[in-house]
Short mmCIF file of C-alpha atoms in Angstrom, two decimals:
data_model
loop_
_atom_site.label_atom_id
_atom_site.label_comp_id
_atom_site.label_asym_id
_atom_site.label_seq_id
_atom_site.Cartn_x
_atom_site.Cartn_y
_atom_site.Cartn_z
CA MET A 109 -37.18 -55.75 -13.02
CA THR A 110 -39.33 -54.92 -9.64
CA LYS A 111 -41.29 -52.00 -9.01
CA ASP A 112 -38.76 -51.59 -6.13
CA ALA A 113 -35.87 -51.50 -8.58
CA ARG A 114 -37.31 -49.31 -11.22
CA ILE A 115 -38.11 -46.83 -8.56
CA LYS A 116 -34.62 -47.37 -7.01
CA SER A 117 -32.83 -46.77 -10.30
CA ALA A 118 -34.68 -43.73 -11.54
CA LEU A 119 -33.67 -42.22 -7.96
CA ALA A 120 -30.05 -42.89 -9.28
CA ALA A 121 -30.55 -41.62 -12.18
CA LEU A 122 -31.96 -38.53 -10.73
CA VAL A 123 -28.67 -38.01 -7.80
CA ALA A 124 -25.95 -38.67 -11.18
CA GLY A 125 -28.23 -35.97 -13.14
CA ILE A 126 -28.17 -33.60 -10.01
CA VAL A 127 -24.58 -34.35 -9.79
CA LEU A 128 -23.01 -33.55 -13.30
CA TRP A 129 -25.63 -30.87 -13.41
CA GLY A 130 -24.16 -29.23 -10.35
CA GLY A 131 -20.20 -30.00 -11.21
CA LEU A 132 -20.14 -28.90 -15.05
CA PRO A 133 -19.87 -25.26 -14.56
CA LEU A 134 -17.58 -26.39 -11.19
CA LEU A 135 -15.11 -28.41 -14.24
CA ARG A 136 -15.47 -25.62 -16.71
CA HIS A 137 -14.54 -22.71 -14.25
CA ARG A 138 -12.05 -25.29 -12.92
CA ARG A 139 -10.20 -25.79 -16.79
CA PHE A 140 -10.62 -21.53 -17.83
CA ASP A 141 -8.03 -20.04 -19.02
CA VAL A 142 -7.14 -16.31 -18.60
CA PRO A 143 -5.08 -15.14 -21.81
CA VAL A 144 -2.69 -11.81 -20.97
CA VAL A 145 -0.91 -10.23 -23.37
CA LYS A 146 3.04 -9.97 -23.13
CA GLY A 147 3.77 -6.37 -23.49
CA PRO A 148 6.08 -4.00 -24.25
CA GLY A 149 8.29 -4.82 -21.45
CA VAL A 150 8.36 -8.72 -21.01
CA THR A 151 11.04 -10.45 -22.19
CA ALA A 152 10.86 -13.91 -20.78
CA VAL A 153 7.89 -15.52 -19.57
CA ARG A 154 9.44 -18.62 -17.53
CA ARG A 155 7.25 -20.92 -14.68
CA LEU A 156 7.37 -21.50 -11.00
CA SER A 157 8.54 -24.67 -10.99
CA GLU A 158 12.09 -24.14 -12.44
CA PHE A 159 12.75 -22.82 -9.15
CA SER A 160 10.79 -25.51 -7.45
CA PRO A 161 11.34 -28.67 -9.39
CA GLY A 162 8.39 -30.10 -7.52
CA LEU A 163 5.45 -28.19 -8.51
CA LYS A 164 6.29 -29.50 -12.24
CA GLY A 165 3.34 -31.15 -14.21
CA THR A 166 1.13 -30.27 -10.74
CA ALA A 167 -1.83 -27.27 -10.21
CA GLY A 168 0.53 -24.92 -8.15
CA ASP A 169 3.06 -24.94 -10.99
CA THR A 170 2.29 -20.72 -12.96
CA ASN A 171 3.52 -18.06 -14.76
CA VAL A 172 6.59 -15.99 -13.86
CA TYR A 173 6.62 -12.61 -16.73
CA VAL A 174 10.25 -11.57 -16.61
CA LEU A 175 10.59 -7.24 -17.61
CA GLU A 176 14.61 -6.79 -17.83
CA GLY A 177 15.56 -3.51 -18.45
CA ARG A 178 18.32 -2.27 -21.11
CA GLU A 179 20.37 -1.13 -17.58
CA PRO A 180 21.63 -2.78 -14.78
CA GLY A 181 19.83 -2.45 -11.78
CA GLY A 182 17.97 -3.74 -8.64
CA ARG A 183 15.16 -6.37 -9.51
CA ALA A 184 11.87 -6.45 -7.87
CA LEU A 185 8.93 -9.14 -7.44
CA ILE A 186 5.05 -8.07 -7.77
CA LEU A 187 3.01 -11.44 -5.60
CA GLY A 188 -0.71 -11.08 -7.21
CA GLN A 189 -3.82 -13.29 -6.01
CA THR A 190 -1.66 -14.80 -3.29
CA HIS A 191 -5.66 -15.00 -2.25
CA SER A 192 -7.72 -15.61 -4.87
CA ASN A 193 -11.24 -13.77 -4.29
CA GLU A 194 -9.02 -10.78 -3.72
CA PRO A 195 -8.54 -9.48 -7.84
CA GLU A 196 -7.46 -5.88 -7.46
CA GLY A 197 -3.93 -7.95 -6.62
CA MET A 198 -4.11 -10.35 -10.14
CA LEU A 199 -5.09 -6.96 -12.57
CA ALA A 200 -2.74 -5.07 -10.72
CA ALA A 201 -0.18 -7.44 -12.08
CA VAL A 202 -1.63 -7.70 -14.45
CA ILE A 203 -1.33 -4.21 -15.97
CA PHE A 204 2.58 -4.26 -15.20
CA ILE A 205 2.78 -7.00 -17.91
CA GLU A 206 0.92 -5.02 -20.47
CA ASN A 207 2.07 -1.92 -19.96
CA ALA A 208 4.87 -1.93 -18.38
CA VAL A 209 8.76 -0.94 -19.73
CA VAL A 210 11.30 -1.52 -17.16
CA GLU A 211 14.38 1.04 -17.79
CA LYS A 212 16.48 0.12 -14.71
CA GLY A 213 17.16 -3.33 -13.14
CA ALA A 214 14.24 -5.67 -13.37
CA LEU A 215 10.98 -6.85 -12.83
CA TYR A 216 9.25 -10.13 -12.07
CA VAL A 217 5.84 -10.58 -11.77
CA ILE A 218 3.74 -13.55 -10.90
CA PRO A 219 0.18 -12.55 -11.63
CA PHE A 220 -1.83 -16.24 -10.47
CA PHE A 221 -0.07 -17.09 -7.43
CA ASN A 222 -1.79 -19.49 -6.39
CA ASN A 223 -2.66 -20.56 -9.44
CA SER A 224 -4.90 -23.29 -7.13
CA ALA A 225 -7.11 -21.82 -5.57
CA SER A 226 -7.70 -20.03 -8.80
CA ARG A 227 -9.38 -22.53 -9.53
CA ASN A 228 -11.33 -22.78 -6.86
CA THR A 229 -14.25 -21.34 -5.52
CA ARG A 230 -16.13 -21.41 -2.32
CA ALA A 231 -20.00 -22.16 -3.25
CA GLY A 232 -21.40 -21.70 0.32
CA ASP A 233 -20.97 -18.06 0.37
CA GLY A 234 -22.75 -17.80 -3.13
CA TYR A 235 -19.44 -16.89 -4.80
CA PRO A 236 -19.25 -15.76 -8.72
CA LEU A 237 -17.53 -18.18 -10.64
CA TYR A 238 -16.42 -15.33 -13.32
CA TYR A 239 -16.41 -11.44 -13.35
CA ASP A 240 -15.98 -9.10 -16.53
CA VAL A 241 -13.76 -6.25 -16.87
CA ALA A 242 -15.45 -3.16 -19.24
CA THR A 243 -12.56 -2.47 -21.42
CA ASP A 244 -11.74 -0.61 -24.96
CA TRP A 245 -12.45 -3.20 -26.85
CA GLY A 246 -14.95 -5.63 -24.82
CA ALA A 247 -14.99 -6.81 -21.94
CA GLN A 248 -12.43 -9.42 -20.14
CA ARG A 249 -13.52 -12.73 -18.39
CA PHE A 250 -11.76 -13.63 -15.04
CA ARG A 251 -12.30 -16.43 -12.73
CA PHE A 252 -12.93 -15.23 -9.62
CA GLY A 253 -11.30 -17.88 -7.04
CA ASN A 254 -10.93 -19.20 -3.56
CA ARG A 255 -8.74 -17.87 -0.63
CA ASP A 256 -7.43 -21.65 -0.39
CA ALA A 257 -6.01 -23.75 -2.54
CA SER A 258 -8.26 -26.48 -4.40
CA PRO A 259 -8.51 -29.73 -2.49
CA LEU A 260 -8.61 -31.89 -5.11
CA ASP A 261 -4.76 -30.33 -5.50
CA GLN A 262 -3.76 -30.80 -1.58
CA TRP A 263 -6.18 -33.29 0.91
CA PRO A 264 -6.40 -34.53 2.85
CA ASP A 265 -6.19 -31.41 5.67
CA PRO A 266 -5.00 -31.90 9.16
CA ASP A 267 -6.46 -31.60 12.27
CA VAL A 268 -4.31 -28.81 13.45
CA TYR A 269 -1.42 -26.59 10.64
CA ILE A 270 1.86 -27.11 12.12
CA HIS A 271 4.10 -24.57 10.47
CA TYR A 272 7.62 -25.01 8.43
CA PRO A 273 9.81 -24.80 10.30
CA GLU A 274 8.30 -22.17 13.29
CA ARG A 275 6.19 -25.33 14.08
CA GLN A 276 3.82 -23.03 15.05
CA LEU A 277 0.21 -24.33 15.36
CA LEU A 278 -2.41 -23.10 12.78
CA SER A 279 -5.75 -23.35 11.31
CA TYR A 280 -6.54 -26.31 9.65
CA ILE A 281 -7.72 -24.76 6.60
CA ASP A 282 -4.07 -22.72 6.60
CA ILE A 283 -2.20 -25.72 4.82
CA ARG A 284 -3.78 -24.75 1.95
CA ASN A 285 -3.26 -20.95 2.60
CA THR A 286 -0.10 -19.56 0.13
CA ASN A 287 0.36 -16.93 2.94
CA ARG A 288 0.59 -19.42 5.52
CA THR A 289 3.20 -21.58 4.03
CA TRP A 290 5.89 -19.23 3.57
CA PRO A 291 9.29 -19.99 3.43
CA GLY A 292 7.91 -23.38 2.14
CA ARG A 293 10.05 -26.20 1.73
CA ALA A 294 11.20 -28.10 -1.63
CA ARG A 295 9.28 -31.42 -0.64
CA GLY A 296 6.45 -30.21 1.63
CA THR A 297 2.91 -30.03 0.93
CA LEU A 298 1.97 -28.60 -2.58
CA MET A 299 1.42 -24.54 -1.24
CA GLU A 300 4.95 -25.19 1.00
CA ARG A 301 6.42 -26.08 -2.32
CA VAL A 302 4.72 -23.18 -4.48
CA THR A 303 6.29 -20.33 -1.13
CA PHE A 304 9.56 -22.41 -1.45
CA GLY A 305 9.04 -21.80 -5.32
CA ALA A 306 8.70 -17.99 -4.92
CA MET A 307 12.01 -17.97 -2.05
CA GLU A 308 14.06 -19.88 -4.70
CA LEU A 309 13.49 -17.42 -7.11
CA MET A 310 13.88 -14.30 -4.98
CA ARG A 311 17.34 -16.36 -3.66
CA ARG A 312 18.62 -17.00 -7.32
CA GLU A 313 17.62 -13.83 -8.98
CA GLY A 314 18.99 -11.55 -6.70
CA ILE A 315 15.26 -10.18 -5.56
CA ASP A 316 15.68 -6.63 -3.57
CA VAL A 317 11.99 -6.08 -2.87
CA ALA A 318 9.01 -8.09 -3.27
CA VAL A 319 5.48 -6.85 -3.52
CA ASP A 320 2.37 -9.10 -2.37
CA ILE A 321 -0.62 -7.68 -3.20
CA HIS A 322 -3.83 -8.61 -1.37
CA GLY A 323 -7.36 -7.06 -0.67
CA ALA A 324 -9.18 -6.36 3.24
CA GLU A 325 -12.45 -6.42 4.31
CA THR A 326 -13.25 -3.16 5.28
CA MET A 327 -14.24 -4.63 8.49
CA PHE A 328 -10.80 -5.72 9.23
CA PRO A 329 -8.45 -3.32 11.27
CA VAL A 330 -5.45 -4.14 9.00
CA THR A 331 -6.72 -3.02 5.58
CA ASN A 332 -5.82 0.07 3.86
CA CYS A 333 -2.43 -0.34 4.53
CA ILE A 334 1.35 -1.62 3.77
CA VAL A 335 2.50 -4.00 5.72
CA ALA A 336 6.41 -4.19 6.38
CA PRO A 337 8.99 -5.37 8.68
CA GLU A 338 10.93 -3.51 10.83
CA ARG A 339 14.12 -3.52 7.64
CA SER A 340 11.13 -2.43 5.31
CA VAL A 341 9.18 -0.04 7.77
CA LYS A 342 11.13 3.48 6.49
CA ILE A 343 10.58 2.65 2.98
CA ALA A 344 6.75 1.92 3.39
CA SER A 345 6.04 5.19 5.56
CA LEU A 346 7.87 6.66 2.76
CA ALA A 347 5.61 5.56 0.28
CA SER A 348 2.87 5.76 2.28
CA LEU A 349 3.39 9.49 2.97
CA THR A 350 3.92 10.08 -0.47
CA VAL A 351 1.00 8.75 -2.27
CA LYS A 352 -1.47 11.03 1.11
CA ALA A 353 0.47 13.91 0.18
CA ARG A 354 0.62 13.57 -3.78
CA GLU A 355 -2.39 11.63 -4.95
CA GLY A 356 -4.71 12.09 -2.06
CA PHE A 357 -5.20 8.79 -0.83
CA GLU A 358 -4.65 6.93 2.44
CA SER A 359 -2.34 3.73 3.04
CA HIS A 360 -0.91 3.42 6.43
CA VAL A 361 1.72 1.41 7.93
CA GLU A 362 1.07 -1.39 9.72
CA PRO A 363 3.90 -3.43 11.74
CA SER A 364 4.68 -7.02 10.34
CA PRO A 365 4.25 -9.22 13.82
CA ALA A 366 7.17 -11.35 13.89
CA GLY A 367 5.01 -13.74 16.44
CA PHE A 368 2.94 -14.40 13.60
CA ARG A 369 4.96 -17.52 11.37
CA GLY A 370 4.04 -17.97 7.82
CA LEU A 371 3.44 -14.61 6.25
CA SER A 372 5.01 -13.01 3.19
CA HIS A 373 6.03 -9.86 4.94
CA ARG A 374 7.46 -12.06 7.97
CA GLU A 375 9.45 -14.67 6.31
CA ILE A 376 10.44 -13.44 2.73
CA GLY A 377 12.12 -10.80 5.37
CA ASP A 378 13.91 -13.13 7.95
CA HIS A 379 14.86 -15.95 5.57
CA GLY A 380 16.79 -14.11 2.84
CA PRO A 381 17.98 -10.72 2.09
CA THR A 382 14.83 -9.30 0.26
CA LEU A 383 12.77 -6.25 1.56
CA PRO A 384 9.23 -7.10 1.05
CA PHE A 385 6.01 -5.44 1.73
CA LEU A 386 2.20 -6.61 2.19
CA LEU A 387 -0.64 -4.44 0.54
CA GLU A 388 -4.01 -4.21 1.44
CA ALA A 389 -6.89 -2.17 -0.08
CA PRO A 390 -10.40 -2.66 1.29
CA ILE A 391 -12.73 -4.56 -1.08
CA PRO A 392 -16.15 -4.33 0.77
CA PHE A 393 -16.95 -8.09 -1.05
CA LEU A 394 -14.81 -10.03 2.04
CA ASP A 395 -17.05 -8.00 4.55
CA GLN A 396 -19.55 -9.86 6.89
CA PRO A 397 -22.65 -9.29 6.76
CA THR A 398 -23.21 -7.88 3.23
CA GLY A 399 -25.93 -8.33 0.77
CA PRO A 400 -25.88 -10.65 -2.10
CA LYS A 401 -22.12 -11.34 -3.16
CA THR A 402 -23.17 -10.35 -7.06
CA VAL A 403 -20.57 -9.38 -9.63
CA LYS A 404 -21.68 -6.39 -9.07
CA PHE A 405 -21.30 -5.44 -5.64
CA LEU A 406 -17.31 -7.73 -6.18
CA LEU A 407 -17.04 -4.36 -9.13
CA ASP A 408 -18.54 -1.31 -7.50
CA GLY A 409 -18.47 -2.30 -3.27
CA ARG A 410 -21.21 -0.69 -2.97
CA ASP A 411 -23.47 -2.38 0.00
CA PRO A 412 -26.63 -1.24 1.86
CA PHE A 413 -25.30 -2.71 5.09
CA LEU A 414 -21.64 -1.53 5.17
CA LEU A 415 -23.18 1.80 4.51
CA ARG A 416 -24.97 1.65 7.86
CA LEU A 417 -22.20 -0.04 9.54
CA SER A 418 -19.88 3.10 8.81
CA LYS A 419 -22.83 5.91 9.22
CA LYS A 420 -22.34 3.37 13.25
CA LYS A 421 -18.24 4.62 12.61
CA LYS A 422 -17.79 -0.04 13.17
CA LEU A 423 -15.38 0.45 10.24
CA PHE A 424 -11.87 1.21 9.50
CA VAL A 425 -11.79 2.65 6.55
CA PRO A 426 -14.22 5.64 4.80
CA TYR A 427 -17.02 4.34 3.24
CA ASP A 428 -20.08 6.71 1.88
CA GLU A 429 -22.50 5.99 -1.00
CA SER A 430 -19.54 5.28 -3.69
CA GLY A 431 -18.79 2.69 -2.27
CA TRP A 432 -15.36 1.39 -2.88
CA SER A 433 -14.92 0.82 -6.59
CA LEU A 434 -12.63 -1.97 -8.45
CA GLU A 435 -10.86 0.90 -9.95
CA LYS A 436 -9.66 2.64 -6.41
CA ARG A 437 -8.35 -0.80 -5.38
CA VAL A 438 -6.91 -1.27 -8.35
CA GLY A 439 -5.35 2.28 -8.98
CA GLN A 440 -4.41 2.51 -4.69
CA ASN A 441 -2.36 -0.82 -5.81
CA LEU A 442 -0.56 0.45 -8.65
CA SER A 443 0.28 4.00 -6.76
CA VAL A 444 1.72 2.33 -3.41
CA THR A 445 3.82 -0.32 -5.80
CA LEU A 446 5.01 2.45 -8.14
CA GLU A 447 5.79 4.71 -4.89
CA ILE A 448 8.02 2.27 -3.46
CA PHE A 449 10.34 0.77 -5.98
CA ARG A 450 10.40 5.32 -6.48
CA GLN A 451 12.06 5.33 -1.98
CA PHE A 452 13.67 2.13 -2.51
CA SER A 453 15.31 4.15 -5.88
CA LYS A 454 16.54 6.93 -3.63
CA LYS A 455 17.85 4.72 -0.65
CA THR A 456 19.72 2.78 -2.58
CA ALA A 457 20.94 4.24 -5.72
CA ASP A 458 23.70 1.70 -6.96
CA ARG A 459 20.86 -0.45 -7.39
CA PRO A 460 17.87 1.55 -8.88
CA ILE A 461 14.52 0.56 -10.25
CA ALA A 462 12.78 2.58 -12.81
CA VAL A 463 9.55 1.40 -14.52
CA ARG A 464 7.72 3.62 -17.43
CA GLY A 465 4.15 2.80 -18.64
CA VAL A 466 2.03 1.45 -15.65
CA PRO A 467 -0.68 3.76 -14.86
CA ARG A 468 -0.94 5.24 -10.82
CA TYR A 469 -4.32 6.20 -9.25
CA ALA A 470 -5.44 9.21 -10.66
CA ASP A 471 -5.40 7.57 -14.32
CA VAL A 472 -7.29 4.37 -13.30
CA LEU A 473 -10.16 6.26 -11.07
CA LYS A 474 -10.27 8.43 -14.77
CA ALA A 475 -10.08 6.15 -17.41
CA GLY A 476 -10.84 2.79 -15.58
CA VAL A 477 -9.12 -0.69 -15.20
CA GLY A 478 -10.42 -2.41 -18.17
CA HIS A 479 -8.81 1.22 -20.34
CA PHE A 480 -5.27 -0.73 -19.60
CA LEU A 481 -5.62 -4.12 -20.11
CA ALA A 482 -5.01 -5.44 -23.93
CA ASP A 483 -6.90 -6.92 -26.37
CA PRO A 484 -5.72 -10.09 -27.15
CA ALA A 485 -7.10 -10.71 -30.39
CA GLN A 486 -4.95 -8.00 -30.92
CA ALA A 487 -1.33 -9.15 -30.25
CA PRO A 488 0.82 -10.83 -32.32
CA ALA A 489 1.96 -14.53 -32.94
CA GLY A 490 3.09 -15.85 -29.78
CA GLY A 491 2.30 -12.93 -27.72
CA VAL A 492 -0.67 -14.48 -25.54
CA VAL A 493 -0.24 -16.70 -22.47
CA MET A 494 -2.49 -18.24 -20.91
CA ASN A 495 -3.11 -18.66 -17.15
#
């Protein structure tokens, strides 16, 4: 072998080593499963592919937890991690799964709605791959994902995404965003099959209320709010007023824009009888500009740049040295969701949704998010589901 050939071989080996060294953490993240303990109210665990067969065997398939009440009533669906870089939705969903007991009606919970996105990351923004939530029994580790599904699971992206069925032109990357592909279609892209599965679940199971839980930047005007279409506005308004009066936090109502297609709070109501609501809790981690995207920042929501912007009145939420912690965000989502159920039950007395055992805003602020997470090691045989 000549000297040049040896140099080229060494360089090729070096490049291969760098690629392998950089790729292994991403592979481990993609394969990392999160345990969820079946709480006292869980009566079944199903798969979304039951409602959308085109998901079977793909990274779009995900678990659907069912909590069936002893008495008849209304039926509700909770979606967490539509966007997998907004963990407060998933954590609120898991707390429902591990703590809730449904007394009247039924509750369906999908904590990892965009499973592919939860196994994706955004290296260019310096996202962490994991974060740990302190609990009474140690620490629970979760994947930190991305807003959009992985290109490993859905590719290629088009130059322009044409929404089905409205044919509105959207950004190319929105084709991997499960909050742009509603109402979906059975033989569409992977994300369209995901949202189609949720629509089919709502149709087949007779879902009355759907709550899609998100987080939004403090610099984004649609944050710290309940987004609702015309049919849902009265319940949303009553829920907003009640939590402000009784629990002391703001969550105002934003109308769902009729001309912006593909969003859950628009398409669910336009393509079926279910009343949709989308919750947005402020998550400073998603803002730009901020300091480094550290796990600490994700959890406590404290950033000096945002504090300066707040003093100049550039943010859309109150912001001080205390930041906007995970406890605030998760607690807010829990209280607003429970209040939506309560207001629906008052309005529709023949289809009540009665849930007990779920903490509210003040409970989470006092005890912490981790206090309400169950220890998988203490669960009975068959009591843990990997997600």
